[in-house]
PDB file of N, CA, C and O in Angstrom:
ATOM      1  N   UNK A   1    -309.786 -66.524-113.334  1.00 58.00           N
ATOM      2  CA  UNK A   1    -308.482 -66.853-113.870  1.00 58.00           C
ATOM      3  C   UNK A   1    -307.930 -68.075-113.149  1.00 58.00           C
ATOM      4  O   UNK A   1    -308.141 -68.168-111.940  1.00 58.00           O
ATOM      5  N   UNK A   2    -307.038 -69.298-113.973  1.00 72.00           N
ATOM      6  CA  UNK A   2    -306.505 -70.255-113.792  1.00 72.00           C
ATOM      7  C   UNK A   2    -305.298 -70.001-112.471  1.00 72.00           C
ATOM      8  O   UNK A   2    -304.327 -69.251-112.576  1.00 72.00           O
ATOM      9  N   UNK A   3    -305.538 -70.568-111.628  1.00 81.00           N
ATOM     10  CA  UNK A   3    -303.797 -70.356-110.778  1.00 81.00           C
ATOM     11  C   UNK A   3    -302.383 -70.205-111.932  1.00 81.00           C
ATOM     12  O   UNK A   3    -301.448 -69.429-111.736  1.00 81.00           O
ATOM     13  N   UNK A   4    -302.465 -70.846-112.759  1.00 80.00           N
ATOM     14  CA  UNK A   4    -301.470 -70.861-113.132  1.00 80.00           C
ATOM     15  C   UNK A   4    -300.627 -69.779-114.221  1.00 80.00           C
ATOM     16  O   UNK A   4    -299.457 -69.570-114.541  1.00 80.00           O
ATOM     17  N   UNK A   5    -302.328 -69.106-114.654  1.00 77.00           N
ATOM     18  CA  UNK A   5    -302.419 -67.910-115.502  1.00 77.00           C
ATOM     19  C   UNK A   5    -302.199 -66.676-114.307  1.00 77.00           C
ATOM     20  O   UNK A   5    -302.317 -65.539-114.764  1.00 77.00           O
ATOM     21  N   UNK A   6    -301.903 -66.768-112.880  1.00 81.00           N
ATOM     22  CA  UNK A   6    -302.026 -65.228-111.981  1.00 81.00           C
ATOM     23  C   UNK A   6    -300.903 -65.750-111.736  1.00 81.00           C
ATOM     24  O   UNK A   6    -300.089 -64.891-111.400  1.00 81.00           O
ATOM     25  N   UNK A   7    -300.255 -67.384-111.765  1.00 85.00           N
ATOM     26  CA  UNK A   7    -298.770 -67.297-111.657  1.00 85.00           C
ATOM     27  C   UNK A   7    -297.344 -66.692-112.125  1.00 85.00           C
ATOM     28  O   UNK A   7    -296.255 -66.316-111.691  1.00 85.00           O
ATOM     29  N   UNK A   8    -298.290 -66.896-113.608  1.00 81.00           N
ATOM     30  CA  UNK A   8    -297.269 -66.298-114.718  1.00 81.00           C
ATOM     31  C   UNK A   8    -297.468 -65.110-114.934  1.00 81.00           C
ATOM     32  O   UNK A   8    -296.440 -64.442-115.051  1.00 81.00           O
ATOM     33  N   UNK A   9    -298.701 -64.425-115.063  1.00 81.00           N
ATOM     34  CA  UNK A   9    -298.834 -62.845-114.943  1.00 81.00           C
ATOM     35  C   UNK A   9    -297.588 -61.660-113.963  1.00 81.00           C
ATOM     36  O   UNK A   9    -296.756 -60.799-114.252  1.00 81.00           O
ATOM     37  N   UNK A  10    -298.314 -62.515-112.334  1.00 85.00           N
ATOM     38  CA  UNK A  10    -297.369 -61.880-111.454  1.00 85.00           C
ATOM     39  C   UNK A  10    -295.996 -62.006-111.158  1.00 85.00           C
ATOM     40  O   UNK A  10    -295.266 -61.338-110.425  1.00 85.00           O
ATOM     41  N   UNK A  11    -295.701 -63.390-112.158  1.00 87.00           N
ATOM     42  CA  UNK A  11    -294.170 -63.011-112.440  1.00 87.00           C
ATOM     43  C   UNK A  11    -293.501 -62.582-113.550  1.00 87.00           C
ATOM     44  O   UNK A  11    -292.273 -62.587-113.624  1.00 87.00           O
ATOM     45  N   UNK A  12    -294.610 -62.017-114.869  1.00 86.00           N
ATOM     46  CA  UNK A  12    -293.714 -61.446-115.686  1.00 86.00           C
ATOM     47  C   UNK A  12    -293.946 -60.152-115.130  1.00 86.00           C
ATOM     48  O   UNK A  12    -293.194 -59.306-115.614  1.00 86.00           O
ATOM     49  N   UNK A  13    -294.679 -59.759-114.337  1.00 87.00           N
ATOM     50  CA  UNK A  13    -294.994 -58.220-113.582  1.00 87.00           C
ATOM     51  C   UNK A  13    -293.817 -58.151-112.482  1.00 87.00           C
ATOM     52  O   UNK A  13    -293.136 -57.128-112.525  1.00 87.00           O
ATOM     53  N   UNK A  14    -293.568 -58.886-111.730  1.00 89.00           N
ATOM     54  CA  UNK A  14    -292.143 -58.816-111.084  1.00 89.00           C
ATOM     55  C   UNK A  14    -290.785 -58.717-111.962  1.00 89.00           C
ATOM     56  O   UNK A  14    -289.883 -58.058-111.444  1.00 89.00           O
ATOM     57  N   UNK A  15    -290.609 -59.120-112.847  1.00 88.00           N
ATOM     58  CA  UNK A  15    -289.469 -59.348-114.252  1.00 88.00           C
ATOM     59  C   UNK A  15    -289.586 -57.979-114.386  1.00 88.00           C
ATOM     60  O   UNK A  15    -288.606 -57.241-114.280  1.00 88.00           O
ATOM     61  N   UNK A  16    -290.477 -57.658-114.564  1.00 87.00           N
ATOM     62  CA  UNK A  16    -290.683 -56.072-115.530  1.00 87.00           C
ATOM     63  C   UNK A  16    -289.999 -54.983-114.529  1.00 87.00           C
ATOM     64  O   UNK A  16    -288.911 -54.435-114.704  1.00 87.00           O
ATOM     65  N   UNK A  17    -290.852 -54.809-113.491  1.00 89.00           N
ATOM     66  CA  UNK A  17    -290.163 -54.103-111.979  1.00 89.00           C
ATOM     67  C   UNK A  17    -288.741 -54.574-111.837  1.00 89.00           C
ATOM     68  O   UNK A  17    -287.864 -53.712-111.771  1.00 89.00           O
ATOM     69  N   UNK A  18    -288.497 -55.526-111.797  1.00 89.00           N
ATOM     70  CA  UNK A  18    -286.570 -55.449-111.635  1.00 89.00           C
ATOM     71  C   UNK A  18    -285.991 -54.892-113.002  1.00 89.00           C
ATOM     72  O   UNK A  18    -285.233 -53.927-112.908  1.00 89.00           O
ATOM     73  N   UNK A  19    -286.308 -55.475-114.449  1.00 88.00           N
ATOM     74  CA  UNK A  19    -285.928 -54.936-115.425  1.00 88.00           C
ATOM     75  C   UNK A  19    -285.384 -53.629-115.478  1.00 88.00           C
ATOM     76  O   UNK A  19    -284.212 -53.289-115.640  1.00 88.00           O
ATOM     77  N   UNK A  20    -286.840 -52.654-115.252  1.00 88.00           N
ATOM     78  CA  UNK A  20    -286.843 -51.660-114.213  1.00 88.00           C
ATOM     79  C   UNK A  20    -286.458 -50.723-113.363  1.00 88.00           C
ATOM     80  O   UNK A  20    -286.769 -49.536-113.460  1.00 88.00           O
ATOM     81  N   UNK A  21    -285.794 -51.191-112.530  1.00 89.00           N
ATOM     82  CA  UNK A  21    -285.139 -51.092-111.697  1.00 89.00           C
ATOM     83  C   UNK A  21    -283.546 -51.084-111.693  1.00 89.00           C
ATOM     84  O   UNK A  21    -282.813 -50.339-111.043  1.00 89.00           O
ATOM     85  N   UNK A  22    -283.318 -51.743-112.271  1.00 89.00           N
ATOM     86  CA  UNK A  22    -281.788 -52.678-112.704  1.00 89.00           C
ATOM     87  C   UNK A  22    -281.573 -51.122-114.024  1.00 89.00           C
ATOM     88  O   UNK A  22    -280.431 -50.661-114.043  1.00 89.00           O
ATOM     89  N   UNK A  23    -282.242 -50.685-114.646  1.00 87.00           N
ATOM     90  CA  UNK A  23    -281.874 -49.974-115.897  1.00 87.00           C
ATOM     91  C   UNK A  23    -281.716 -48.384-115.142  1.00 87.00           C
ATOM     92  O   UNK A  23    -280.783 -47.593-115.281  1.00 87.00           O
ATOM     93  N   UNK A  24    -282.798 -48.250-114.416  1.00 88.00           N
ATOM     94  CA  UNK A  24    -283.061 -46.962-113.423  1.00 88.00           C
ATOM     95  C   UNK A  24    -281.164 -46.967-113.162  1.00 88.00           C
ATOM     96  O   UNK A  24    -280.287 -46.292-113.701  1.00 88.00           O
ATOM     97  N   UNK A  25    -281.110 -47.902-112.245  1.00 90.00           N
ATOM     98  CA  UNK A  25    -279.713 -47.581-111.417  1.00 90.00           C
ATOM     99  C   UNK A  25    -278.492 -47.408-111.972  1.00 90.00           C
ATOM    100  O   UNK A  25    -277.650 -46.561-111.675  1.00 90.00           O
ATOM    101  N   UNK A  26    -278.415 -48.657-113.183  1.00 89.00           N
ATOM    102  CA  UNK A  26    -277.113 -48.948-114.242  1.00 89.00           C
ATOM    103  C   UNK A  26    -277.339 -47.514-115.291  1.00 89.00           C
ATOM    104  O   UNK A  26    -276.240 -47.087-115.645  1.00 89.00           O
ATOM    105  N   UNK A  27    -278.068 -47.008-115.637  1.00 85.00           N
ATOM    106  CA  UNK A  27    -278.137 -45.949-116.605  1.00 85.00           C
ATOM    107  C   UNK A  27    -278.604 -44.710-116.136  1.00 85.00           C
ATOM    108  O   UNK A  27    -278.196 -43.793-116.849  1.00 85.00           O
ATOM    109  N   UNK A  28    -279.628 -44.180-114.777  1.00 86.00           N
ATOM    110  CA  UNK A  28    -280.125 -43.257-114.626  1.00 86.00           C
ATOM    111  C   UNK A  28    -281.385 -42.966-115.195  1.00 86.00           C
ATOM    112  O   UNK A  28    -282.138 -42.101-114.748  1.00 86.00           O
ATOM    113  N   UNK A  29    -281.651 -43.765-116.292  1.00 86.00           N
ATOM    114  CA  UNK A  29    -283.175 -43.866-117.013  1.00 86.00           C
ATOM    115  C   UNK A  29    -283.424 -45.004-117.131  1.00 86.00           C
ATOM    116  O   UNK A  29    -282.625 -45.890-116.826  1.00 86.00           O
ATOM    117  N   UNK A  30    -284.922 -45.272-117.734  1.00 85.00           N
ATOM    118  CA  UNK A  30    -285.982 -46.210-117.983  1.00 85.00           C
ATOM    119  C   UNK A  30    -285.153 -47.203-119.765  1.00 85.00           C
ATOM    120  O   UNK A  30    -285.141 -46.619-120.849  1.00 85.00           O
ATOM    121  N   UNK A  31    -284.681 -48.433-119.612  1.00 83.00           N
ATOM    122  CA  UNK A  31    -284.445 -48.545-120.738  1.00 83.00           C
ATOM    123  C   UNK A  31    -285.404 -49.461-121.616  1.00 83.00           C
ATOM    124  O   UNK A  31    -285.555 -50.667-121.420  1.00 83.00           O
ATOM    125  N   UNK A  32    -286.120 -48.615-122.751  1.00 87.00           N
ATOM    126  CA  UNK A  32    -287.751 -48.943-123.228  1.00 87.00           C
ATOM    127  C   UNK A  32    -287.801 -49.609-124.062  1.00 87.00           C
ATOM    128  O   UNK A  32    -288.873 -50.027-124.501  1.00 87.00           O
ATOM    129  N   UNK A  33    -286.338 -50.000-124.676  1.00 87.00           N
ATOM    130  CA  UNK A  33    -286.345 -50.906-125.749  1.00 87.00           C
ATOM    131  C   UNK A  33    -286.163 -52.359-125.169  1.00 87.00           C
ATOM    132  O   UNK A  33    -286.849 -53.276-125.619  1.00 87.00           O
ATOM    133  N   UNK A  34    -285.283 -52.559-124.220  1.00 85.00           N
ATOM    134  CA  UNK A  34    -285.542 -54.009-123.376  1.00 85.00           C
ATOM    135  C   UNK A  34    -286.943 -54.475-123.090  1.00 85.00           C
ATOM    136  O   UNK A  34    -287.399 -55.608-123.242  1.00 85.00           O
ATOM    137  N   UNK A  35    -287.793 -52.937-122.459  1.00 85.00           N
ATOM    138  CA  UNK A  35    -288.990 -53.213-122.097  1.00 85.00           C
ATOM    139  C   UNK A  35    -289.846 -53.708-122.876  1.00 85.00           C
ATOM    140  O   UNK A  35    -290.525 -54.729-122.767  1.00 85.00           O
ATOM    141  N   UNK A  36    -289.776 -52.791-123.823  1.00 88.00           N
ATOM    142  CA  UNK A  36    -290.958 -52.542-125.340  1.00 88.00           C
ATOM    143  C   UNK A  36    -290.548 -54.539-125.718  1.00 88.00           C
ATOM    144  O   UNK A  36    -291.531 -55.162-126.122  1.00 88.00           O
ATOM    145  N   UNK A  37    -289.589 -55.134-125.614  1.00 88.00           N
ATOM    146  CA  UNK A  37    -288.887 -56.197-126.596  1.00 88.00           C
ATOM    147  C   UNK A  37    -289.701 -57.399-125.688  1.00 88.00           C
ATOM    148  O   UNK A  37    -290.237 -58.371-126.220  1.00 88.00           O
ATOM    149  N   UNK A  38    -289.688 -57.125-124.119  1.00 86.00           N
ATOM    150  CA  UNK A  38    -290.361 -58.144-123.363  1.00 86.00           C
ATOM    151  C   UNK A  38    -291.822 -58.353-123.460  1.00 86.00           C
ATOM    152  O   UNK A  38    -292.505 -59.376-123.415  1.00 86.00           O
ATOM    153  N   UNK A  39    -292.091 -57.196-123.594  1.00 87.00           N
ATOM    154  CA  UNK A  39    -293.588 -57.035-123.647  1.00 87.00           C
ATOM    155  C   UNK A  39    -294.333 -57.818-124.633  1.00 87.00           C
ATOM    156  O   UNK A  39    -295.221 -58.669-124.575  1.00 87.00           O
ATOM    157  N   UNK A  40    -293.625 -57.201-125.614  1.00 91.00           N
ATOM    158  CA  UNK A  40    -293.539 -58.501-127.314  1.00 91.00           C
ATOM    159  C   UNK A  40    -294.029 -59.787-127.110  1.00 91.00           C
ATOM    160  O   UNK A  40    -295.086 -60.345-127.407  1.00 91.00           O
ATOM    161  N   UNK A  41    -292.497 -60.302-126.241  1.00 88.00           N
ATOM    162  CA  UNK A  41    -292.783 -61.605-126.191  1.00 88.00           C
ATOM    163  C   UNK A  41    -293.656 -62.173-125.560  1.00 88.00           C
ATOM    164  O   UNK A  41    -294.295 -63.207-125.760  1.00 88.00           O
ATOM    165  N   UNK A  42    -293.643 -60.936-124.255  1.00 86.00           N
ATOM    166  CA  UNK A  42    -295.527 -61.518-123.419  1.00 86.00           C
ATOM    167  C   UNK A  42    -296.184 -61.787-124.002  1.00 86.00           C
ATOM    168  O   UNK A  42    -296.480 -62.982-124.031  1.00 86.00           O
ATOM    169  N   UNK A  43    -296.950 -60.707-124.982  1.00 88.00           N
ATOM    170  CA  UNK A  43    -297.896 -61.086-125.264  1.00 88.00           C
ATOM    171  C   UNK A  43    -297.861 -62.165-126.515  1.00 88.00           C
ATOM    172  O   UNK A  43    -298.922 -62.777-126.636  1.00 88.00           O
ATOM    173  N   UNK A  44    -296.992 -62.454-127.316  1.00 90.00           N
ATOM    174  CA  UNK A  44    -296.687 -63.550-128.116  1.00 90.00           C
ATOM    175  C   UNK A  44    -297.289 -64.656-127.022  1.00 90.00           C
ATOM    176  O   UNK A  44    -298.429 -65.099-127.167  1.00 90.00           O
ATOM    177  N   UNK A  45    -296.506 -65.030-126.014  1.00 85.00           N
ATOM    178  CA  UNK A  45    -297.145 -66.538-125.450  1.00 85.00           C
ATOM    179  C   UNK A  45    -298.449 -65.967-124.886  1.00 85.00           C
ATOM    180  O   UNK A  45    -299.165 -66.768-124.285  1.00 85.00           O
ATOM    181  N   UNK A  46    -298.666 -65.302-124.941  1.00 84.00           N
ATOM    182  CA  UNK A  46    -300.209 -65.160-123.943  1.00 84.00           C
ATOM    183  C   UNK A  46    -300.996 -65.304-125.675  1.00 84.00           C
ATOM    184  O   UNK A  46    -302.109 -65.470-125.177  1.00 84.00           O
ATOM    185  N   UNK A  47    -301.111 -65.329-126.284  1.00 87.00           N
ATOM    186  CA  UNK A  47    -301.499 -65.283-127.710  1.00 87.00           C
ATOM    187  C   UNK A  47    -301.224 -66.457-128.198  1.00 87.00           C
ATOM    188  O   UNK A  47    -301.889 -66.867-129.149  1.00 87.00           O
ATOM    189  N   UNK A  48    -300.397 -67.078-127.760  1.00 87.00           N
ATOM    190  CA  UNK A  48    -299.936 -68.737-128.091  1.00 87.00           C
ATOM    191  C   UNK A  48    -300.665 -69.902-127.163  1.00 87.00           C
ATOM    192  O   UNK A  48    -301.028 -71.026-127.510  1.00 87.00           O
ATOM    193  N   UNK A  49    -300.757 -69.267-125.883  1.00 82.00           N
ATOM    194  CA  UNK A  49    -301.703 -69.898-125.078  1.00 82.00           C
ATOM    195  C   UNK A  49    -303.226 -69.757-125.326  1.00 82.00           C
ATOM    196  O   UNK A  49    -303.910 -70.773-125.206  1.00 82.00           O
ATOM    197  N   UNK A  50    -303.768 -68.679-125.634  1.00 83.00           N
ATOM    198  CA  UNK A  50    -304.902 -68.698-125.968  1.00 83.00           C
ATOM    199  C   UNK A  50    -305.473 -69.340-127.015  1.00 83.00           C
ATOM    200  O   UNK A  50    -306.557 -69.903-126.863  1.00 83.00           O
ATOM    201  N   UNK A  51    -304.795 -69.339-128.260  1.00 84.00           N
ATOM    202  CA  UNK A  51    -305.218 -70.417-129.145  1.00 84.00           C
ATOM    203  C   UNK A  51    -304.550 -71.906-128.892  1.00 84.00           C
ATOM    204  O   UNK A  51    -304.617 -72.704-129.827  1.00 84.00           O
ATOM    205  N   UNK A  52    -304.060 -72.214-127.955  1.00 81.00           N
ATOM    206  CA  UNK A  52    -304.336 -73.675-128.082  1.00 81.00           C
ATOM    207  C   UNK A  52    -305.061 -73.714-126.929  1.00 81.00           C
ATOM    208  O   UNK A  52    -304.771 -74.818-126.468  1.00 81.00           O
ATOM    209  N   UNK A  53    -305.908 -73.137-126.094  1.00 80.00           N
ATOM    210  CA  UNK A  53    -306.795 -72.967-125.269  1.00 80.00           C
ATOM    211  C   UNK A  53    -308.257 -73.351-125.767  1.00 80.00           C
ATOM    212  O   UNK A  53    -309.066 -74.050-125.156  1.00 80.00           O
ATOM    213  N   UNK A  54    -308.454 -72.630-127.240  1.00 83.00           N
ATOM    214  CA  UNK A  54    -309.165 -72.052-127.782  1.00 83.00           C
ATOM    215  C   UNK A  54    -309.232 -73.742-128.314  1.00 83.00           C
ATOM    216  O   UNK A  54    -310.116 -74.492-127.900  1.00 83.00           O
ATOM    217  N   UNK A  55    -308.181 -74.184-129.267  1.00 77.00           N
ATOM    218  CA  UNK A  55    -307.967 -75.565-129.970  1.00 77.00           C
ATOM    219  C   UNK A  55    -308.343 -76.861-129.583  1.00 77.00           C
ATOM    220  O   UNK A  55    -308.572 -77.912-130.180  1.00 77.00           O
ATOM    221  N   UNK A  56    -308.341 -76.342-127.952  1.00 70.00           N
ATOM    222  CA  UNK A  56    -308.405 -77.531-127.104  1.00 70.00           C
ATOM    223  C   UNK A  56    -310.172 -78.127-127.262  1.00 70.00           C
ATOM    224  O   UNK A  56    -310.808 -79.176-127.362  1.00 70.00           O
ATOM    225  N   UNK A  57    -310.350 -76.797-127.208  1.00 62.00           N
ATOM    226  CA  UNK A  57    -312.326 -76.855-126.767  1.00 62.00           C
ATOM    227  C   UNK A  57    -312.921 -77.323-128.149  1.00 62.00           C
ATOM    228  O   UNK A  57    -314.135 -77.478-128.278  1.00 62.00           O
TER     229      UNK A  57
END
């Protein structure tokens, strides 16, 4: 993996843990629709990156 691909990984994996965290404390539970909504968009650019990855070659 690219540095720049374990850059962005381990910080949408930190995002997620405060997300997380922040919902734990403000509500007492996990809130899964923020989560479920980020996740989305992860993988949207990780899916956007790969084909122009793919485009490039």
């Amino acid at each position: 993996m690219t540095n720049k691909l374990k850059s962005f990984l381990s910080s949408i994996a930190g995002v997620l843990v405060g997300i997380t965290v922040v919902s734990i404390i403000q509500n007492g539970e996990i809130d899964w629709g923020t989560i479920g909504t980020f996740l989305f968009l992860i993988f949207l650019i990780l899916f956007f990156r790969l084909g122009l990855n793919l485009y490039k070659k």
